[in-house]
XYZ file of C-alpha atoms in Angstrom:
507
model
C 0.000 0.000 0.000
C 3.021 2.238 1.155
C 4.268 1.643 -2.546
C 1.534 1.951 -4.390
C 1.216 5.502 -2.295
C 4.715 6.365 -3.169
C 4.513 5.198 -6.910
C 1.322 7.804 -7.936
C 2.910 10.332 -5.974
C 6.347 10.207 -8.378
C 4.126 9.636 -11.209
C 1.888 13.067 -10.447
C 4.494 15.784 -10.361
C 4.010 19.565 -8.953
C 1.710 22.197 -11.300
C 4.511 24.469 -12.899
C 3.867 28.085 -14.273
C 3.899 26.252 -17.342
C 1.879 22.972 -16.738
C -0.780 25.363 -14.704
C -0.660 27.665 -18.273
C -1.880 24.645 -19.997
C -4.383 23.131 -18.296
C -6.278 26.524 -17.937
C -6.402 26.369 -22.061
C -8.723 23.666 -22.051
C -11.117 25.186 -19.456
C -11.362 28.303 -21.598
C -15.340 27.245 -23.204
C -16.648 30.444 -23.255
C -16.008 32.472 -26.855
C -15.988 36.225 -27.902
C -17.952 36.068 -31.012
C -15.815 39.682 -32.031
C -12.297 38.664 -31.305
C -12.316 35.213 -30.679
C -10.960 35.316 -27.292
C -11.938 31.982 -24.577
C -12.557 32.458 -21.351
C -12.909 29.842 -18.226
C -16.443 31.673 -17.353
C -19.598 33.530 -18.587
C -18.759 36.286 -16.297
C -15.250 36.636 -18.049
C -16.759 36.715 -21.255
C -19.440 38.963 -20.430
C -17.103 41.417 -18.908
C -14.829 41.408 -21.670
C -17.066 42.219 -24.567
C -18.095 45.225 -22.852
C -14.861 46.305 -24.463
C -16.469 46.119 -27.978
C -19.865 47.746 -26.313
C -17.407 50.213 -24.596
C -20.282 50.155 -21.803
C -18.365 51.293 -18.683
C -21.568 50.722 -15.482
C -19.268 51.415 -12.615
C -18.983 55.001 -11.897
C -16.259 56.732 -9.405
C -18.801 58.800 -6.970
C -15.320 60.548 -6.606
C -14.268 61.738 -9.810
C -17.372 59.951 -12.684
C -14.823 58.137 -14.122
C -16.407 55.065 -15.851
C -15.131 51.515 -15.791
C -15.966 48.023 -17.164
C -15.839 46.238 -14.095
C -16.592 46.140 -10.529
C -12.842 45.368 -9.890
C -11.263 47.899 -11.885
C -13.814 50.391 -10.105
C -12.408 49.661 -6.498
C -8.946 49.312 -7.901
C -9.274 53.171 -9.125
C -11.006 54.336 -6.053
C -7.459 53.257 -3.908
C -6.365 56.397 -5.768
C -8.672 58.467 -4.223
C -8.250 56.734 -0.595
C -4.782 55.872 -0.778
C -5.250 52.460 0.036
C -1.852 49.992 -0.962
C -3.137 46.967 0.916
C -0.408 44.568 -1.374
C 3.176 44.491 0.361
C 6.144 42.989 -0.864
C 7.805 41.037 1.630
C 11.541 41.624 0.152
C 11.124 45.501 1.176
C 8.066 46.457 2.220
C 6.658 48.663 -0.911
C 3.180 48.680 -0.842
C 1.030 48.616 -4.228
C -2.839 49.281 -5.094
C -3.086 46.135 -7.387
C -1.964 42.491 -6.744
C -0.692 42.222 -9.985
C 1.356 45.320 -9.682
C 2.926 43.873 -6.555
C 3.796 40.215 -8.584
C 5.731 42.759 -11.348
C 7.425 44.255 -8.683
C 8.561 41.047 -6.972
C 10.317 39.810 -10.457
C 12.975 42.498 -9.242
C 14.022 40.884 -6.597
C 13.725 37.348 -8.244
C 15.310 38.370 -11.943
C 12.521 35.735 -12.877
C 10.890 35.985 -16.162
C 8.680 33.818 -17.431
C 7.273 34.300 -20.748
C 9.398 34.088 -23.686
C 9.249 35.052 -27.235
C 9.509 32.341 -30.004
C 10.837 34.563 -32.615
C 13.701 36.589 -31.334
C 14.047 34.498 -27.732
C 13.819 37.824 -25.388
C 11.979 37.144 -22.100
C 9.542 39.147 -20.257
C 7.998 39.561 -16.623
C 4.574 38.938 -17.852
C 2.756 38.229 -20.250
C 1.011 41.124 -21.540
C 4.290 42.196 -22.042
C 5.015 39.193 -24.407
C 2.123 39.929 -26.672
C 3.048 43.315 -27.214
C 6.570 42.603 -28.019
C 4.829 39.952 -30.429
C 3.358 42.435 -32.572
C 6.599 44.416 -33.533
C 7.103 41.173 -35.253
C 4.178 41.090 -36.820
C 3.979 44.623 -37.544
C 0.688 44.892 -36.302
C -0.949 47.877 -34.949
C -4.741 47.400 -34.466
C -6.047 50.650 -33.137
C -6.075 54.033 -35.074
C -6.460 57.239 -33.649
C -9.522 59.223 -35.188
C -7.772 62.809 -34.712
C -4.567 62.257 -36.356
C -3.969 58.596 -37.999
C -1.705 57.557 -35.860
C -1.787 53.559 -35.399
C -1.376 51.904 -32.118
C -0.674 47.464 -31.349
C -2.548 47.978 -28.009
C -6.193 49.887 -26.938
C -4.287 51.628 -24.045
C -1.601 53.375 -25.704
C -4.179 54.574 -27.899
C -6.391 55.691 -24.865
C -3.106 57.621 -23.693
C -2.220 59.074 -27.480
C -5.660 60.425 -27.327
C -5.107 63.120 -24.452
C -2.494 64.650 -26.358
C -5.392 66.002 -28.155
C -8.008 66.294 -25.366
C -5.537 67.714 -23.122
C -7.184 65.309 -20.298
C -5.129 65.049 -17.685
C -7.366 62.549 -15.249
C -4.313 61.402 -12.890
C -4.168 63.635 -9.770
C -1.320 64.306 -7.291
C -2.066 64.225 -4.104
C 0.694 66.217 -2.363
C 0.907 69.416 -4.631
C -2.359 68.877 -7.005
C -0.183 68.385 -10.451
C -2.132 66.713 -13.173
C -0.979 63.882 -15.651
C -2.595 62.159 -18.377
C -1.267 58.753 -17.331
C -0.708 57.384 -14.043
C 3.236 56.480 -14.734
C 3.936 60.026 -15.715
C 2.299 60.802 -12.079
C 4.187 57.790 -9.986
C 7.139 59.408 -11.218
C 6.668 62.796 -10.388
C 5.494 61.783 -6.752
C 8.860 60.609 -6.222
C 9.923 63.975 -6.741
C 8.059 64.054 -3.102
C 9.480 61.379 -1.528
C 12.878 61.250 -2.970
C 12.803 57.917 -3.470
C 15.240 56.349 -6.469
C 14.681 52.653 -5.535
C 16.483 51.340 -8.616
C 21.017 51.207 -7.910
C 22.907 50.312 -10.732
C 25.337 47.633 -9.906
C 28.227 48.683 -12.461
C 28.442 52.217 -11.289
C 26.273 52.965 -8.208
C 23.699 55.231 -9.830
C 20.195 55.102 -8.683
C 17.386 55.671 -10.589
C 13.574 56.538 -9.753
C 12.214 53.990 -12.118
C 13.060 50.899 -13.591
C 12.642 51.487 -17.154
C 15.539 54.263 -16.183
C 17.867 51.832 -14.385
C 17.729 49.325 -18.184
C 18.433 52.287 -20.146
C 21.196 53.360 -18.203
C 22.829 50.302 -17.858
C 22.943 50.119 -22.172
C 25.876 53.028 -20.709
C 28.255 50.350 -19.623
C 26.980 47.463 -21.829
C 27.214 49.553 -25.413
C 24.179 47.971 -25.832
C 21.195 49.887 -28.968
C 18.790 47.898 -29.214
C 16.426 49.697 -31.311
C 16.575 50.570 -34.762
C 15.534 53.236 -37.522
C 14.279 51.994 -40.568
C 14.524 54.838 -42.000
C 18.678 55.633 -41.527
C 19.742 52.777 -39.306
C 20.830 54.537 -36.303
C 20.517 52.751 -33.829
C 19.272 53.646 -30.121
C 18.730 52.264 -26.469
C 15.658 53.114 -25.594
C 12.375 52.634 -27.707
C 11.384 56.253 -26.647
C 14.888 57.547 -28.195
C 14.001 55.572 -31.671
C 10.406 57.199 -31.382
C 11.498 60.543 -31.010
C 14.281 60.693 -33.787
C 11.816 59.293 -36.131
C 9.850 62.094 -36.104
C 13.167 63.756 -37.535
C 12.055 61.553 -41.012
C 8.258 62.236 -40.526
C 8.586 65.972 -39.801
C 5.415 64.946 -36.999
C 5.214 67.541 -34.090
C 2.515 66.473 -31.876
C 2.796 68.964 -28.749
C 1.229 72.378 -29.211
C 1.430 74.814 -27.320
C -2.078 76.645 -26.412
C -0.722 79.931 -25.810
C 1.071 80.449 -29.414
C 0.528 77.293 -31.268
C 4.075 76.273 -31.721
C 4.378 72.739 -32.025
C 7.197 70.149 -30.602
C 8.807 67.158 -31.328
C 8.926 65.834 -27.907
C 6.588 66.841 -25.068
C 9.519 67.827 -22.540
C 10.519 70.815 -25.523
C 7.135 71.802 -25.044
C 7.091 72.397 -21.200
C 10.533 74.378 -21.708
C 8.932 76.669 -24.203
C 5.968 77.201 -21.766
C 7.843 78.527 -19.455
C 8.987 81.481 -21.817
C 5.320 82.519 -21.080
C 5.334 81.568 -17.367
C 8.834 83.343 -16.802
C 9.001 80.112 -14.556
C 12.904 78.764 -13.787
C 11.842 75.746 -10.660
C 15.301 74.838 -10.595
C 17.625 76.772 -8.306
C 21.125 76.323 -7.360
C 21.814 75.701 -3.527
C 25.385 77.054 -3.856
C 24.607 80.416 -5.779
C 20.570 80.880 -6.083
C 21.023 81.317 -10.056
C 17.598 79.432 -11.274
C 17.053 77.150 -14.651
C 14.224 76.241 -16.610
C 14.655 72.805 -16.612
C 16.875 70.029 -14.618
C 19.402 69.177 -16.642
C 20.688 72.765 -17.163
C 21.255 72.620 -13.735
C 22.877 69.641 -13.206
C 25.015 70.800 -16.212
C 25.803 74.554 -14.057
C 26.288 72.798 -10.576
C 29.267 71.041 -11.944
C 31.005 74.633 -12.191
C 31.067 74.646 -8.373
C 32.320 71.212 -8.052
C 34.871 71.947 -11.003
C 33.485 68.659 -12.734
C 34.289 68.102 -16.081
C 34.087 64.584 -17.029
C 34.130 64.549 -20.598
C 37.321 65.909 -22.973
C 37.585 66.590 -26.251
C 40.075 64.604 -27.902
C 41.342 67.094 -30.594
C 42.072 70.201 -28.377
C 42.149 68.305 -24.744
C 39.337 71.090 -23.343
C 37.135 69.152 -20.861
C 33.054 69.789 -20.267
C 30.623 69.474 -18.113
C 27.548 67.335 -19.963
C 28.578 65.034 -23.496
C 26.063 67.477 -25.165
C 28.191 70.347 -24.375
C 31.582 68.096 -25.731
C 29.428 66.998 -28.867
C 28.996 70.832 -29.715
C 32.248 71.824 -28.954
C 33.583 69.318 -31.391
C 31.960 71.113 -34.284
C 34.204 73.727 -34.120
C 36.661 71.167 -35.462
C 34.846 69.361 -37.615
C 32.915 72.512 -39.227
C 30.407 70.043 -38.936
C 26.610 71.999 -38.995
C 23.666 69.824 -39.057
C 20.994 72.083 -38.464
C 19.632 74.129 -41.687
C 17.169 76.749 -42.098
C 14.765 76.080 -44.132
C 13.855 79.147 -45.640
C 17.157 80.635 -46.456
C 19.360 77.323 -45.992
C 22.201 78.558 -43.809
C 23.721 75.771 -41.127
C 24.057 76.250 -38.047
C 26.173 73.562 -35.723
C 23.587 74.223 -32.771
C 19.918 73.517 -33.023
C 19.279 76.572 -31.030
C 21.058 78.715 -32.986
C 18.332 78.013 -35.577
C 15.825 78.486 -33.727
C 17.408 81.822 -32.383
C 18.154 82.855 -35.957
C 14.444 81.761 -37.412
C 12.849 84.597 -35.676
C 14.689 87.258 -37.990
C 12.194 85.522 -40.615
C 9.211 85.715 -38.721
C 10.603 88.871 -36.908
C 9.142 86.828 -33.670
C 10.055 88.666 -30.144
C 8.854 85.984 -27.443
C 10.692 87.876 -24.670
C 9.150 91.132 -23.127
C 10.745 93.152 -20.190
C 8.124 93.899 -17.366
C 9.977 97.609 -16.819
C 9.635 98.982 -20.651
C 7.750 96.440 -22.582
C 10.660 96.177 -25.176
C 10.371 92.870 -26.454
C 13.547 90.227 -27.903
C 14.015 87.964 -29.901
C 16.239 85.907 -27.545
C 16.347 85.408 -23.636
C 19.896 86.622 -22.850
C 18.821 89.616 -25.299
C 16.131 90.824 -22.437
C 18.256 89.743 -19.703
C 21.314 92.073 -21.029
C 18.638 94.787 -21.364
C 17.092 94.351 -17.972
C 20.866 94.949 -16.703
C 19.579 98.834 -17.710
C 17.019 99.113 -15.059
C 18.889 97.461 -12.362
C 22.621 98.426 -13.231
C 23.613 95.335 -12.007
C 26.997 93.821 -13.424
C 27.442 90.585 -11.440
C 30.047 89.152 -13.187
C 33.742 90.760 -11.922
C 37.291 89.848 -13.406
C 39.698 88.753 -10.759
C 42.357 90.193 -12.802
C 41.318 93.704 -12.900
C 38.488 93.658 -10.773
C 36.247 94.883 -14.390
C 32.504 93.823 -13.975
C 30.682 92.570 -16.223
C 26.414 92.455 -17.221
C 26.903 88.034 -18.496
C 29.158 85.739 -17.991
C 29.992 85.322 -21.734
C 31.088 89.342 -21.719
C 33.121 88.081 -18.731
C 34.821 85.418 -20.744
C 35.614 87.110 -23.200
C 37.167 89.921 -21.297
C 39.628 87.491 -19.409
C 41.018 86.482 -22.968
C 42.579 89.769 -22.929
C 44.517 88.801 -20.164
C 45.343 85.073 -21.247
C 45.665 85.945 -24.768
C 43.258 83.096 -26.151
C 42.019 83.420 -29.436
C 40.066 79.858 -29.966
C 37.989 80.495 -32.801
C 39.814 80.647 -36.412
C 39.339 81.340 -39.772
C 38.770 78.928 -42.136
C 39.328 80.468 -45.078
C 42.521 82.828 -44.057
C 43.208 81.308 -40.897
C 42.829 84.934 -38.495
C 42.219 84.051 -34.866
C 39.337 85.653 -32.503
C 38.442 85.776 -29.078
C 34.779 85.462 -29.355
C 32.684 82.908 -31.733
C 30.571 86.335 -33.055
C 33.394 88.346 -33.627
C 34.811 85.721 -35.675
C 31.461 85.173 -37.351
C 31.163 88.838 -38.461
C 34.549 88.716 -39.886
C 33.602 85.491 -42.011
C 30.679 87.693 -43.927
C 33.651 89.117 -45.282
C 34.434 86.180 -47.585
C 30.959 84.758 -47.852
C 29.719 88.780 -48.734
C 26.438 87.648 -47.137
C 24.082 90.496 -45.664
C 21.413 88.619 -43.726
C 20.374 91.787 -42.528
C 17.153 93.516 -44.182
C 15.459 96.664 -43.658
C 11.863 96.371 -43.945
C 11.653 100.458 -45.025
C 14.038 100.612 -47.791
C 15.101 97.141 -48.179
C 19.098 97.737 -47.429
C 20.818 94.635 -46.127
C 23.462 94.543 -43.739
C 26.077 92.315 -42.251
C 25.588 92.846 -38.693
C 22.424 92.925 -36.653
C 23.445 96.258 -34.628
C 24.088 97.814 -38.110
C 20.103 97.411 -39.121
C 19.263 98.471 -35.943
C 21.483 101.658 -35.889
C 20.088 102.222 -39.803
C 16.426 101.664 -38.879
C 16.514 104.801 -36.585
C 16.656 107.133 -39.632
C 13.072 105.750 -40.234
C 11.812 106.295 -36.797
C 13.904 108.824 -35.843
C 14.519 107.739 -32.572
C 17.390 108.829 -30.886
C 18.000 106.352 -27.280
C 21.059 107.852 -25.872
C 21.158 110.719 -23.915
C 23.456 113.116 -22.131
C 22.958 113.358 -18.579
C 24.355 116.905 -18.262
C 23.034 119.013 -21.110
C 19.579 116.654 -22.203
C 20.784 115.993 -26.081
C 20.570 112.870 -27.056
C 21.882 111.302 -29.998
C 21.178 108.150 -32.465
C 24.340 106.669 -31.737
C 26.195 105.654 -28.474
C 30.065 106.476 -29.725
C 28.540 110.007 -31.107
C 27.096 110.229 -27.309
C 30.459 109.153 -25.685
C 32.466 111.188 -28.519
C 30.312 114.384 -27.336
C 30.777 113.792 -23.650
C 34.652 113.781 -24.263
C 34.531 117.103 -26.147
C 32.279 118.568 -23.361
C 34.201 117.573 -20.619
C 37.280 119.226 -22.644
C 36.025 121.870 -22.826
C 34.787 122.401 -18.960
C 38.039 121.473 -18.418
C 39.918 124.691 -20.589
C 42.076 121.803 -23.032
C-alpha cells in the first residue's frame, strides 16, 4: 500500500507556471464572437465584450470616471483613498493592485517567465510578451480618429488620445499636479518622496524607475537595441528611436495653447511654456542662479564642483555634460547639421536656428516687465534688464572689471590670457569670441542677412540694421545726462561727452 502511495505520488508531479498555463487552455469554453478570445467563465466573457460595447456601469462617486468592471472600479477608487493593501515582503513597498505587486517582486527574483519564439527575449509577464509579439508582426490594431496615428494595443491609444483632449485625469495628491497617465504621475510623486529605488550595480547610480535603471545600464553594456528603418541609427531606448523618427516624418505632436508652436517631444514643449510663465523651478543651492529645466542645472552645478568629465580629444578642453563636448567638437569638424529652411544657412547648434528663425518671422517671445521692449532671444532681455537694475554681477579677478553676463566676462579674461580659440577657415585669423569671428567670415561669404523692412538695405551685422532703422523712426535712445541731447548713436554720445568735458576742463 506504502508503494503503491509512493509510486502515484512520483508519477503526479508539482503544477509548474507552465503545466498550470496549460491546463487553464482547455477550461477556456466560453467564446468572444468579435475577437475570438476563450474564457474559463460567462462572467469573463461577459465582462470582456463590454470592451467592444465600450459600456463602462461602474462610476467613481469621486471623480465619474467610468469603468468596465466592478474590480477595476475599487482598484481606481485606492487612488482616491490611498489604500496599498499589497506588500512585498523583500522591502516592504506597498502597491494598489496584486498584480502590480507580482511585477514588482520579479525584481528581486530576476525571474521571467514568458518568452518570445521569434527573437528568444523574455519578459515579466505576459502582456508584455504579446506586445513585443506584434513588432514582429507589424501589427498595430487601433487608429487614432484625430490624427492617424496607429497603435498594437487599446491603451496606448487611450493615452495618445489626451495629447489632443488635453485630459489630464491622474491627480497628485501632495501638490495637485495633473498627468494624463498614471506612470507620468508615480514618477513625479517621487519627486516628493525622494525615493530612487532602482542602484545600478556597475556604477552605483540610482534611478527613480526601472525602465531608467535598463536604459542606463545600455551606458556600460554599449548595448542599442532599437533601430531606424529609415537611416539605421541605432538607439537604447524605444522612446529615443520614437522621437528621432519624427526627424524623417517631420510629426510635431505637442502644441502649445498659448502660441501654437508645435514640438517634437513633449519635454521641448514644457521648456517653451515657461517662456510665457517666466518660470525657472530649478535653483542652485550654492549660488541661487535658477534654470528652466533640470538638466541645465545639473550641467551649471558642476562649475562649483569643477566637474568636467568629458574631454575633447582634438584640443584636450574638458566639459561638463557630453552634449556640451558633442557641440564643442563642431568647431573642429565645421560640422553643422541644423539648416534653415527658408534661407538654408547651417548652423552647428539647433538653437542657434531656432534663435536665428525669428529674424524671418521677426518673432520677439521675450518682453521686459519695466519697458515692454520685447527680444528675440532670452539673454537679449536679460542684457537689457541689466539697464534698469545696473547690475553687473560678473567681476574679473584680474582687474576687478565687472561685467552684465558671464559670456562678456569670458571674453574679457582672454585679454589677459591671450586666447584666441575660434579661427578662420578660409585665411586662418584668430578671434576671441565665436561672433566676432562670425562677423569677420561675412567678409568672404559677402552675405548680408540683414534687411530693412523700409528701404530694403541689407546689412552684415544685426546692430548695423538696428542703428540704420533709426533714420526711419527717428529715434534717438542715448542721452546726455548733463546738457539733455541725445543722440542716435552711443560712440557720437560718448564722442560728445569727451569734447564737453574738454572743454569744462579749458584743453
Amino acid at each position: 500500500m506504502a508503494s503503491s502511495e509512493i509510486s502515484n505520488t512520483q508519477q503526479t508531479p508539482s503544477p509548474t507556471p507552465h503545466t498550470q498555463m496549460q491546463e487553464s487552455t482547455y477550461k477556456k469554453s466560453h467564446h468572444c464572437s468579435d475577437c475570438g478570445m476563450s474564457f474559463t467563465t460567462q462572467i469573463y466573457l461577459q465582462q470582456h465584450q463590454r470592451i467592444h460595447t465600450e459600456e463602462k456601469t461602474h462610476k467613481c462617486s469621486d471623480c465619474g470616471m467610468s469603468f468596465t468592471t466592478q474590480i477595476y472600479l475599487q482598484q481606481h477608487q485606492q487612488f482616491h483613498t490611498g489604500e496599498k493593501p499589497y506588500h512585498c515582503a523583500d522591502c516592504g513597498k506597498s502597491f494598489t493592485r496584486q498584480n502590480s505587486l507580482r511585477r514588482h517582486q520579479h525584481i528581486h527574483t530576476g525571474e521571467k517567465w514568458y518568452q518570445c519564439i521569434d527573437c528568444g527575449m523574455s519578459f515579466e509577464n505576459r502582456s508584455h510578451l504579446k506586445v513585443h509579439q506584434r513588432t514582429h508582426a507589424g501589427e498595430k490594431t487601433y487608429q487614432c480618429s484625430e490624427c492617424g496615428k496607429n497603435f498594437n494595443k487599446k491603451n496606448y491609444l487611450q493615452k495618445h488620445k489626451r495629447i489632443h483632449t488635453s485630459e489630464k485625469p491622474y491627480q497628485c495628491s501632495d501638490c495637485g499636479k495633473r498627468f494624463n497617465t498614471r506612470s507620468k504621475l508615480q514618477y513625479h510623486q517621487l519627486i516628493h518622496t525622494g525615493e530612487k529605488p532602482y542602484q545600478c550595480s556597475d556604477c552605483g547610480m540610482s534611478f527613480k524607475v526601472h525602465s531608467h535603471l535598463k536604459q542606463h545600464q545600455r551606458i556600460h553594456t554599449g548595448e542599442k537595441p532599437f533601430h531606424c528603418s529609415d537611416c539605421g541609427k541605432s538607439f537604447a531606448s524605444r522612446g529615443m528611436l520614437t522621437e528621432h523618427q519624427r526627424i524623417h516624418t517631420g510629426e510635431k505632436p505637442y502644441y502649445c495653447s498659448d502660441c501654437g508652436n508645435s514640438f517634437n517631444r513633449q519635454n521641448h514643449l514644457q521648456t517653451h511654456q515657461l517662456i510665457h510663465t517666466g518660470e525657472r523651478p530649478y535653483q542652485c543651492s550654492d549660488c541661487g542662479m535658477s534654470f528652466e529645466n533640470r538638466s541645465h542645472l545639473k550641467v551649471h552645478q558642476r562649475t562649483h564642483a569643477g566637474e568636467k568629465t568629458y574631454q575633447c580629444s582634438d584640443c584636450g578642453k574638458s566639459f561638463a555634460s557630453r552634449g556640451m563636448l558633442t557641440e564643442h567638437q563642431r568647431i573642429h569638424t565645421g560640422e553643422k547639421p541644423y539648416q534653415c529652411s527658408e534661407c538654408g544657412k547651417n548652423f552647428n547648434k539647433k538653437n542657434y536656428l531656432q534663435k536665428h528663425k525669428r529674424i524671418h518671422t521677426s518673432e520677439k517671445p521675450y518682453h521686459c516687465a519695466d519697458c515692454g521692449k520685447s527680444f528675440t532671444r532670452q539673454n537679449s532681455l536679460r542684457r537689457h534688464q541689466h539697464i534698469h537694475t545696473g547690475e553687473r554681477p560678473y567681476q574679473c579677478s584680474d582687474c576687478e572689471k565687472s561685467f552684465k553676463t558671464l559670456s562678456h566676462l569670458k571674453a574679457h579674461q582672454r585679454i589677459h590670457t591671450g586666447e584666441k580659440p575660434f579661427h578662420c577657415s578660409d585665411c586662418k585669423k584668430r578671434f576671441t569670441q565665436l561672433s566676432i569671428l562670425k562677423r569677420h567670415q561675412l567678409i568672404h561669404t559677402g552675405e548680408k542677412p540683414y534687411q530693412c523692412s523700409d528701404c530694403g538695405m541689407s546689412f552684415t551685422q544685426q546692430s548695423d540694421l538696428q542703428q540704420h532703422q533709426q533714420f526711419h523712426t527717428g529715434e534717438k535712445p542715448y542721452y546726455c545726462s548733463d546738457c539733455a541731447v541725445s543722440f542716435r548713436y552711443l560712440p557720437t554720445l560718448n564722442k560728445h561727452k569727451c569734447i564737453k568735458s574738454s572743454l569744462e576742463s579749458g584743453q
